[in-house]
mmCIF file with all atom_site columns, C-alpha atoms in Angstrom:
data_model
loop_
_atom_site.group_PDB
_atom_site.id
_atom_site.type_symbol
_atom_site.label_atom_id
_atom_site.label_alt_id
_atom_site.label_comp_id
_atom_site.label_asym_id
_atom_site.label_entity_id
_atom_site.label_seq_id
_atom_site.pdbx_PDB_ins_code
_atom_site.Cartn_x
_atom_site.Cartn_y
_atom_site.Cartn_z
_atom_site.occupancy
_atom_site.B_iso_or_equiv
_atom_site.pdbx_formal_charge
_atom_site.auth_seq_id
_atom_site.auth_comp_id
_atom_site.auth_asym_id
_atom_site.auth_atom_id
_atom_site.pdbx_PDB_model_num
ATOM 1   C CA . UNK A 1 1   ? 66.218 116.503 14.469 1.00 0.00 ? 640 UNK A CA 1
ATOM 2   C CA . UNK A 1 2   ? 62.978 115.856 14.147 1.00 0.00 ? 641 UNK A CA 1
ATOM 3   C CA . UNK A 1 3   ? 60.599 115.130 17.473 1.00 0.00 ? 642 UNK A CA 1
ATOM 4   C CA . UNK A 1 4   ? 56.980 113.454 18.356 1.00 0.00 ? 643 UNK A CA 1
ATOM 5   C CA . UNK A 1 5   ? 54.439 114.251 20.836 1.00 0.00 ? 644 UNK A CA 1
ATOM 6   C CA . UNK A 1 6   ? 56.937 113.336 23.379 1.00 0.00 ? 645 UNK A CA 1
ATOM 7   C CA . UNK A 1 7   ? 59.203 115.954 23.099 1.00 0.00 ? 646 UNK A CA 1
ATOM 8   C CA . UNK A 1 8   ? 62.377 113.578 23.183 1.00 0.00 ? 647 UNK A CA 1
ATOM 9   C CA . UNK A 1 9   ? 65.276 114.189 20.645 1.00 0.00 ? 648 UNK A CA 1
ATOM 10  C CA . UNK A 1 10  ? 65.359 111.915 17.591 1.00 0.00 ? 649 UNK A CA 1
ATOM 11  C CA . UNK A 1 11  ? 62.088 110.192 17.198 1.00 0.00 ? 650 UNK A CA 1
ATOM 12  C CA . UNK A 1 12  ? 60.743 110.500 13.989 1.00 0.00 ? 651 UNK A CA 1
ATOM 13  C CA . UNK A 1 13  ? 57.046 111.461 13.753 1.00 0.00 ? 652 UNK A CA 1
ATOM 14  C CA . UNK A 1 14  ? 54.791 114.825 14.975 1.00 0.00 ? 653 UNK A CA 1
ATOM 15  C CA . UNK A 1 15  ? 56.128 117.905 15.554 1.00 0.00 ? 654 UNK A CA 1
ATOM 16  C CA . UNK A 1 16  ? 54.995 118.919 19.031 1.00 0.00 ? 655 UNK A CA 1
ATOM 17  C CA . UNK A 1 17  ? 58.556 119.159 20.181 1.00 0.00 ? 656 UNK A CA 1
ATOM 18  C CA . UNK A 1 18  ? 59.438 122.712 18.879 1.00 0.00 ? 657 UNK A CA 1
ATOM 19  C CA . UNK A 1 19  ? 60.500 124.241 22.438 1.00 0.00 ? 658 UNK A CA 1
ATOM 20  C CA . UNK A 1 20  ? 56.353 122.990 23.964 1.00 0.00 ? 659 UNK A CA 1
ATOM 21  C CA . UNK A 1 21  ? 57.199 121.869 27.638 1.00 0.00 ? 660 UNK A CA 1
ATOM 22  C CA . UNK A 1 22  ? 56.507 117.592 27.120 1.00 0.00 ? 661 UNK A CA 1
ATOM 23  C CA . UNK A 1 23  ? 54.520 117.662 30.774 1.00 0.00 ? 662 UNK A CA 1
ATOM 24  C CA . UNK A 1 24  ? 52.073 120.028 29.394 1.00 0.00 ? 663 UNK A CA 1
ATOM 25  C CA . UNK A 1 25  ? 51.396 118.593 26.566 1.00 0.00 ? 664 UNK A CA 1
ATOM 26  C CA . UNK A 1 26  ? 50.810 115.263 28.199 1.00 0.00 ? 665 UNK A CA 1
ATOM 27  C CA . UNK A 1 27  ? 48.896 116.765 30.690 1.00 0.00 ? 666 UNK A CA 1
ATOM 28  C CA . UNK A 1 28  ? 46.535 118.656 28.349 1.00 0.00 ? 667 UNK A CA 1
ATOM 29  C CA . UNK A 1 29  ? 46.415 115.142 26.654 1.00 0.00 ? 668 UNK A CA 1
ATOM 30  C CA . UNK A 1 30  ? 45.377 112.846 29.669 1.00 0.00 ? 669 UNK A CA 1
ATOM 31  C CA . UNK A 1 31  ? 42.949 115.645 30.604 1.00 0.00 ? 670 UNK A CA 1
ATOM 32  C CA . UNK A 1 32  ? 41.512 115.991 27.269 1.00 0.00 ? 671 UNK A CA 1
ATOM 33  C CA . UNK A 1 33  ? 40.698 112.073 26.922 1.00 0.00 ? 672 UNK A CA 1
ATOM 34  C CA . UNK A 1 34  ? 39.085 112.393 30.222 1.00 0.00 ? 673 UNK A CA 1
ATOM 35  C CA . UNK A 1 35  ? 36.562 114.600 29.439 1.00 0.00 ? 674 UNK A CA 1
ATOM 36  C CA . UNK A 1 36  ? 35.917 112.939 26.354 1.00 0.00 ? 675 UNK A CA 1
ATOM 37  C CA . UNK A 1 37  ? 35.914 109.310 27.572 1.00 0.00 ? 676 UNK A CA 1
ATOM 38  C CA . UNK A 1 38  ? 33.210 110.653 30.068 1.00 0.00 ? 677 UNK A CA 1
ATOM 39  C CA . UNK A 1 39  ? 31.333 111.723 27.326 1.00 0.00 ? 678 UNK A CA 1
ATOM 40  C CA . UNK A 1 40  ? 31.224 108.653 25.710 1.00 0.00 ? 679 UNK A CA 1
ATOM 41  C CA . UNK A 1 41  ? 33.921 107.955 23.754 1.00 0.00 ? 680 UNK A CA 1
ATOM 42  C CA . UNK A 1 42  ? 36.362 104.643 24.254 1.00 0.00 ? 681 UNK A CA 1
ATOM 43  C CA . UNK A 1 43  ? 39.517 105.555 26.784 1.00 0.00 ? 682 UNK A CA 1
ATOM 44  C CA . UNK A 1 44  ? 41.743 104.630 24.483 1.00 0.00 ? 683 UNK A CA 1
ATOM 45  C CA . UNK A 1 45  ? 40.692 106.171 21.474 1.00 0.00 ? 684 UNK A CA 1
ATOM 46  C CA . UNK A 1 46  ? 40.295 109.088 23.531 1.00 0.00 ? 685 UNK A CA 1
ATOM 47  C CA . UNK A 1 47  ? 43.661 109.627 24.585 1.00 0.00 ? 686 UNK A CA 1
ATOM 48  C CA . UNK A 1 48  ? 44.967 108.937 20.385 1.00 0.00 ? 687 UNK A CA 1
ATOM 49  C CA . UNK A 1 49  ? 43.003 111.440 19.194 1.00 0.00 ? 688 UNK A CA 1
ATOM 50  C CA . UNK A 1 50  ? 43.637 113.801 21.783 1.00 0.00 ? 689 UNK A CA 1
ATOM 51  C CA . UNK A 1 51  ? 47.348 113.112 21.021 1.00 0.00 ? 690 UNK A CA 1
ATOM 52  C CA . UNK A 1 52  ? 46.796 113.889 17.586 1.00 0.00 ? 691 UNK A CA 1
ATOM 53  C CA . UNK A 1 53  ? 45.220 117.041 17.918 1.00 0.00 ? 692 UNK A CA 1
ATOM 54  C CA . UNK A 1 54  ? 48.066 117.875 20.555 1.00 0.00 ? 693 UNK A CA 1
ATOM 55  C CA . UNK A 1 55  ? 50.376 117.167 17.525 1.00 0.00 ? 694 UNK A CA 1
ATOM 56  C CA . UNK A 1 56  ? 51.483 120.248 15.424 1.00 0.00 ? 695 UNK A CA 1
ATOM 57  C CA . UNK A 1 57  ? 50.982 117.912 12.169 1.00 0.00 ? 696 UNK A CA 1
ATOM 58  C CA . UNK A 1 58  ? 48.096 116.468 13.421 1.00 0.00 ? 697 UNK A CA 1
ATOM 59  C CA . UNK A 1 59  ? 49.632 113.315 12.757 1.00 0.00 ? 698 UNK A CA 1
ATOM 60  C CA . UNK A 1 60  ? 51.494 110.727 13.928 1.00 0.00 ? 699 UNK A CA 1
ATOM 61  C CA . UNK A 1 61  ? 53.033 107.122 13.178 1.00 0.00 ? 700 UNK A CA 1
ATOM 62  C CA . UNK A 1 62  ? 51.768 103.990 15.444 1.00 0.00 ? 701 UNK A CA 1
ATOM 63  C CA . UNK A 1 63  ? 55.205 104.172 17.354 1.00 0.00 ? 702 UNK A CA 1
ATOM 64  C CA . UNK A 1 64  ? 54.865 108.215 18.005 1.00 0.00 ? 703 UNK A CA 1
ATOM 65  C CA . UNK A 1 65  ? 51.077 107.470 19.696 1.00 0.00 ? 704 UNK A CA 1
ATOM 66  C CA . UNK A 1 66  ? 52.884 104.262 21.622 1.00 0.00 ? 705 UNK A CA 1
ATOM 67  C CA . UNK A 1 67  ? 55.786 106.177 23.133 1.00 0.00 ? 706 UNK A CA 1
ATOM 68  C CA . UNK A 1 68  ? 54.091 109.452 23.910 1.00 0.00 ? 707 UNK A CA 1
ATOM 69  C CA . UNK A 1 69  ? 51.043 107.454 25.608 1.00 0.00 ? 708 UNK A CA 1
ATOM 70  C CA . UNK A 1 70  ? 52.894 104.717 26.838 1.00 0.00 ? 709 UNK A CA 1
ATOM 71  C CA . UNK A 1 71  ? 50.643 101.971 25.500 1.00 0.00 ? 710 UNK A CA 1
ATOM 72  C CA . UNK A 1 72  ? 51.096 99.303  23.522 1.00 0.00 ? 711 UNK A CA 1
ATOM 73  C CA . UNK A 1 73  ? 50.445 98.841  19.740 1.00 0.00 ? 712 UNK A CA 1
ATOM 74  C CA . UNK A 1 74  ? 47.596 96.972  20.177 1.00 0.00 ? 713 UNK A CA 1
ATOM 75  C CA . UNK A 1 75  ? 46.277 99.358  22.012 1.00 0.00 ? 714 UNK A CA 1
ATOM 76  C CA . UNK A 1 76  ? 47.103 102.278 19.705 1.00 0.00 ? 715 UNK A CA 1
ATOM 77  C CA . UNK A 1 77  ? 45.319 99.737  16.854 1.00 0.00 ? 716 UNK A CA 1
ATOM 78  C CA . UNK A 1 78  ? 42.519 99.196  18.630 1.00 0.00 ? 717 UNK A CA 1
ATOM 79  C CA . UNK A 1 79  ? 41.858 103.233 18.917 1.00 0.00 ? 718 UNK A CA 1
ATOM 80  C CA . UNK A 1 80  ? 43.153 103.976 15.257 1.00 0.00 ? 719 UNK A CA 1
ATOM 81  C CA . UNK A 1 81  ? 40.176 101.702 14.160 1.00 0.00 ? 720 UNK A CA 1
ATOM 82  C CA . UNK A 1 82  ? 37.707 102.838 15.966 1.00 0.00 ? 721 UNK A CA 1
ATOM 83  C CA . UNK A 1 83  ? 39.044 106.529 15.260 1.00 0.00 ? 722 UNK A CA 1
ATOM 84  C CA . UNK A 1 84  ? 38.913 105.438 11.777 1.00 0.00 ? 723 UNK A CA 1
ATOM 85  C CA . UNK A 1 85  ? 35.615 104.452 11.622 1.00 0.00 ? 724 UNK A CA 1
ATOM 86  C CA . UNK A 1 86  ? 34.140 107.225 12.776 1.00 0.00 ? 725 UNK A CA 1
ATOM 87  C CA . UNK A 1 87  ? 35.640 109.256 10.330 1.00 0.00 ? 726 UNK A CA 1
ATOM 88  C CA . UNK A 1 88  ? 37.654 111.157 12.538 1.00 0.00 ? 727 UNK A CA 1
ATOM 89  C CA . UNK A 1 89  ? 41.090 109.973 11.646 1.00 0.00 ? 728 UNK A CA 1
ATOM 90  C CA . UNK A 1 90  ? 42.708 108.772 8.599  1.00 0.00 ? 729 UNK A CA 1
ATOM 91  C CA . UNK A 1 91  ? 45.529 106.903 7.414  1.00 0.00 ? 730 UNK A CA 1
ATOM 92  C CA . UNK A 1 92  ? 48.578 107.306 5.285  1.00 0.00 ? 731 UNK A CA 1
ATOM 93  C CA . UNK A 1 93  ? 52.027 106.034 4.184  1.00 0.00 ? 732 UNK A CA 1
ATOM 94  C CA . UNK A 1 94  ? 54.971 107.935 4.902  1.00 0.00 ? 733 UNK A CA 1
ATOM 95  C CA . UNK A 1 95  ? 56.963 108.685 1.019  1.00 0.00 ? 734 UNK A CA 1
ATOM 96  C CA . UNK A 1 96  ? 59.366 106.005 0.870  1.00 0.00 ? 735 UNK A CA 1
ATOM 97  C CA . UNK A 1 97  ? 58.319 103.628 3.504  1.00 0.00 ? 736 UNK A CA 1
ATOM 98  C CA . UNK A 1 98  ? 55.377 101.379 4.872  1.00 0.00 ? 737 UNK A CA 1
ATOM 99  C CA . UNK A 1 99  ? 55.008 102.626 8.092  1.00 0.00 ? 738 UNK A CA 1
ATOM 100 C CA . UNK A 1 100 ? 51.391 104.360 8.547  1.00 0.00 ? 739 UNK A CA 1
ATOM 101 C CA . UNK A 1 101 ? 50.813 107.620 9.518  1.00 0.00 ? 740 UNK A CA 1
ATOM 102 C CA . UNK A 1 102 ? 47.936 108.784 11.250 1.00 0.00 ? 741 UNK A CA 1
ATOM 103 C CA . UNK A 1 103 ? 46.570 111.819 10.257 1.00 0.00 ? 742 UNK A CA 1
ATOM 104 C CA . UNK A 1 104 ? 43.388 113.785 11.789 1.00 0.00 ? 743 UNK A CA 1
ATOM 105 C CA . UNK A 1 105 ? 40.715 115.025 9.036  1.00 0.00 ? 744 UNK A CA 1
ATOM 106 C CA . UNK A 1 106 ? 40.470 118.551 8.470  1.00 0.00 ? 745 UNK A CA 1
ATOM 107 C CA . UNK A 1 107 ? 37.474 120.259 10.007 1.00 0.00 ? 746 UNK A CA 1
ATOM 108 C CA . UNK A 1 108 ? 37.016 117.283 12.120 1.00 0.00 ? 747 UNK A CA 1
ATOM 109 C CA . UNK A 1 109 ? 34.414 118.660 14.567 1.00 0.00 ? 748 UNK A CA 1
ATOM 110 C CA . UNK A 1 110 ? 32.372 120.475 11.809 1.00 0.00 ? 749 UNK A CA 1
ATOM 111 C CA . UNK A 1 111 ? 32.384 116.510 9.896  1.00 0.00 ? 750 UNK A CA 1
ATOM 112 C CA . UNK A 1 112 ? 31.532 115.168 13.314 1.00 0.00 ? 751 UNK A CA 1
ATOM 113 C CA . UNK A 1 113 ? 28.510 117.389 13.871 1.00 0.00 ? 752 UNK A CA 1
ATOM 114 C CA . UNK A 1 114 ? 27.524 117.511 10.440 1.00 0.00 ? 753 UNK A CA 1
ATOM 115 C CA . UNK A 1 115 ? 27.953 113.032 10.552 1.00 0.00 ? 754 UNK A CA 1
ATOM 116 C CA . UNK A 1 116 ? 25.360 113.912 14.089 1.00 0.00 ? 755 UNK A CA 1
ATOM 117 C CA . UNK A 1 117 ? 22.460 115.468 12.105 1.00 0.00 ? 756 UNK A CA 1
ATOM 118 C CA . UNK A 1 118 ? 22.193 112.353 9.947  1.00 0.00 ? 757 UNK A CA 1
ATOM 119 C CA . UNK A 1 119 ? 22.248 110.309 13.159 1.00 0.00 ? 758 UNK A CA 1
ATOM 120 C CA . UNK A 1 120 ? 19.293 112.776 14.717 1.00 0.00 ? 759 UNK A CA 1
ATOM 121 C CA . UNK A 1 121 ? 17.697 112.444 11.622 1.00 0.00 ? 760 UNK A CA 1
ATOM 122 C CA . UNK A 1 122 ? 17.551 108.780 11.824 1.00 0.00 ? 761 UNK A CA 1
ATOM 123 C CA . UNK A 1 123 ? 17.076 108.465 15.632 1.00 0.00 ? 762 UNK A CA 1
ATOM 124 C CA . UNK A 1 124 ? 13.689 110.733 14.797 1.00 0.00 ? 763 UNK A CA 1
ATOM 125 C CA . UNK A 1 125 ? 12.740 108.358 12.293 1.00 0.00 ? 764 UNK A CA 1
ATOM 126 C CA . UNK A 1 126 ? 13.004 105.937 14.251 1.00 0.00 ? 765 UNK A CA 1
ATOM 127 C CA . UNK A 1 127 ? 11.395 107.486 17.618 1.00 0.00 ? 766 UNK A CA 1
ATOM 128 C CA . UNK A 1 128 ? 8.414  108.279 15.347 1.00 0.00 ? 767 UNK A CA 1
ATOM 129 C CA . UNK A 1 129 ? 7.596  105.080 14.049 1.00 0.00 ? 768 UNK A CA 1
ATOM 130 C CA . UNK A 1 130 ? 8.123  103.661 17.766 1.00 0.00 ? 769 UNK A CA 1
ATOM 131 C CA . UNK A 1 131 ? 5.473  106.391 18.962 1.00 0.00 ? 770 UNK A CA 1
ATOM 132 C CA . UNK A 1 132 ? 2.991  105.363 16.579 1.00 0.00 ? 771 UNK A CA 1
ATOM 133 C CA . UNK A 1 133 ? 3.876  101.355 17.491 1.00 0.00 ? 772 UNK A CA 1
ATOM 134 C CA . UNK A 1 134 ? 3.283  102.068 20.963 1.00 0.00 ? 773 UNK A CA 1
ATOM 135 C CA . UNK A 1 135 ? 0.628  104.305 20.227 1.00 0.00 ? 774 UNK A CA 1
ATOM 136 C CA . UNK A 1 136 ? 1.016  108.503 20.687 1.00 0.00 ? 775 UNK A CA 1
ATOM 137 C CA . UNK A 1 137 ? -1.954 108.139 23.613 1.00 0.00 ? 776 UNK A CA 1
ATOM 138 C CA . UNK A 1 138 ? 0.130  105.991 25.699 1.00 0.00 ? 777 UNK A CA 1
ATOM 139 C CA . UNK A 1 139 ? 2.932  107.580 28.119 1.00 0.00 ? 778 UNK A CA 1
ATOM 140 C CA . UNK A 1 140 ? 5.744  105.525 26.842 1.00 0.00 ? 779 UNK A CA 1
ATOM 141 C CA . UNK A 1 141 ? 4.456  106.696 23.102 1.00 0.00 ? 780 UNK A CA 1
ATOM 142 C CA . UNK A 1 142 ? 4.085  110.491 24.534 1.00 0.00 ? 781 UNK A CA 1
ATOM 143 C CA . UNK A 1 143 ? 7.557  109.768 25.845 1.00 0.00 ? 782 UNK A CA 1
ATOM 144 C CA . UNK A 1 144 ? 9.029  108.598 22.374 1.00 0.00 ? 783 UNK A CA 1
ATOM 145 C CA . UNK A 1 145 ? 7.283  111.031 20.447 1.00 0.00 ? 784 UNK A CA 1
ATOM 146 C CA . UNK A 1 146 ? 8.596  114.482 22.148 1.00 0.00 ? 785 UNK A CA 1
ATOM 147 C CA . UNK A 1 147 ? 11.679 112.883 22.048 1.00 0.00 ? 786 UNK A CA 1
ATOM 148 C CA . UNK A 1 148 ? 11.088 112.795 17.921 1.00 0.00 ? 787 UNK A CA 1
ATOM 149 C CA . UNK A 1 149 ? 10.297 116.505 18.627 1.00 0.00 ? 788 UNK A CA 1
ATOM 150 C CA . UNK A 1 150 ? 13.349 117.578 20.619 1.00 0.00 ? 789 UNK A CA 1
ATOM 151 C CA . UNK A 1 151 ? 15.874 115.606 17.903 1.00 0.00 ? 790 UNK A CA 1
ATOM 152 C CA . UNK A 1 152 ? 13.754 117.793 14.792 1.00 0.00 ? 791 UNK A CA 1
ATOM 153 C CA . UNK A 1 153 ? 14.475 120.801 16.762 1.00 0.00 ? 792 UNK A CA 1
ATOM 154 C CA . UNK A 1 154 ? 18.011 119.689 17.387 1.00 0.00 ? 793 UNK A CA 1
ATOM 155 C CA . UNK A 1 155 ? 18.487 118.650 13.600 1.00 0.00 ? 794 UNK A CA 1
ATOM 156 C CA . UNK A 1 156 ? 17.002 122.436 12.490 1.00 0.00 ? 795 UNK A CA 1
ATOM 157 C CA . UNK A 1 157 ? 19.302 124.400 14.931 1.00 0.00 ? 796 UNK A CA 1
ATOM 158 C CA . UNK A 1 158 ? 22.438 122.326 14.519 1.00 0.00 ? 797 UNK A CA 1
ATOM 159 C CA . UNK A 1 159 ? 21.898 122.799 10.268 1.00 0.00 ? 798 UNK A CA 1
ATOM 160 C CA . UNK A 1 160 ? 21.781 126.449 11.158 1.00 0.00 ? 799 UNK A CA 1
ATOM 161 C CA . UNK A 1 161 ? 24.817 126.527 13.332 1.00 0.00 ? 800 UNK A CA 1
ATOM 162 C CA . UNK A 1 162 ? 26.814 124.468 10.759 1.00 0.00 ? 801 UNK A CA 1
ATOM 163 C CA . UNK A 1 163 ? 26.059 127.113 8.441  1.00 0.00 ? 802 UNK A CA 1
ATOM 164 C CA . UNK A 1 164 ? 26.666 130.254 10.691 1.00 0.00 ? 803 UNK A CA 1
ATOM 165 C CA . UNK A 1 165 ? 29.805 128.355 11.552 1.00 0.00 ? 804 UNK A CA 1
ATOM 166 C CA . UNK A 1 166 ? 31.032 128.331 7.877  1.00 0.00 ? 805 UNK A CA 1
ATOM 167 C CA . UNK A 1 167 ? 30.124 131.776 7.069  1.00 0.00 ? 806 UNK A CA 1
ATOM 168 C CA . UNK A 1 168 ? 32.030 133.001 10.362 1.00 0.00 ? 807 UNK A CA 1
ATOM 169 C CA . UNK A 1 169 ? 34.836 130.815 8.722  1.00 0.00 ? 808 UNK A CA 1
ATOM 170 C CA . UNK A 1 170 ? 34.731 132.462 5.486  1.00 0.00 ? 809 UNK A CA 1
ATOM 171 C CA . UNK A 1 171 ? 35.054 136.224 7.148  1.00 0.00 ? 810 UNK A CA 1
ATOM 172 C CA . UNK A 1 172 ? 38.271 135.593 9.906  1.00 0.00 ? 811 UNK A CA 1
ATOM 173 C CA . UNK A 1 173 ? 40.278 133.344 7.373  1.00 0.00 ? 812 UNK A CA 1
#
């Protein structure tokens, strides 16, 4: 007998069942999304990925995420896209039937910080050209340009932690 996130005999789906007490798990859950959605992210699509990566398998059907979180599946649809676009969570078919699975991508924070330098690289880009628009002698053009400066710094260290983070990767596993 197979269980989800929930922890309730018979529901098809995750494995977080497995002996884990449910009220922790959907404690660590709700807590999770919280800090997350105060960083920035949707509510929603906080709590279904936090779900997820609650989930032993990572993954998890549209009815799993509705019954564990208690939402409906418009709600859960509304995360799964946004999740989905960006690139944090993918989708699947079960063998044998048409129901989707949800499934978080492997090394999903290294992909998410690697997918952040191209964004500082582009915010730089663009913080540059707005310096030199506004012109470097003004303050709103000093402004935009050491802001240029701290993303460049912020691009060089993060490549170098990415790195460091993949050798450390290659020596514990």
């Amino acid at each position: 007998m197979t269980t989800s996130g929930t922890g309730e005999p018979g529901e098809t789906g995750g494995s977080a069942g497995g002996g884990r007490d449910a009220d922790a798990v959907s404690r660590f859950v709700e807590r999770f999304a919280a800090e997350m959605t105060e960083a920035g992210m949707q509510r929603m699509a906080s709590r279904v990925f936090a779900a997820l990566l609650a989930d032993d398998d990572a993954s998890m059907t549209s009815a799993d995420l509705g019954r564990q979180l208690q939402i409906s599946p418009a709600a859960v649809s509304g995360a799964i896209n946004y999740l989905s676009q960006v690139s944090m969570v993918g989708r699947e078919r079960d063998p044998g039937s048409r129901r989707d699975r949800y499934r978080l991508h492997n090394e999903i924070w290294y992909s998410a910080f690697a997918n952040r330098d191209q964004v500082l690289t582009r915010w730089e880009r663009t913080l540059r050209d707005g310096a030199r628009s506004l012109g470097e002698d003004t303050r709103a053009g000093a402004r935009l340009a050491e802001t240029a400066e701290f993303f460049a710094f912020m691009q060089t260290e993060l490549v170098g932690v990415l790195e460091r983070w993949r050798e450390s990767r290659k020596t514990s596993g």
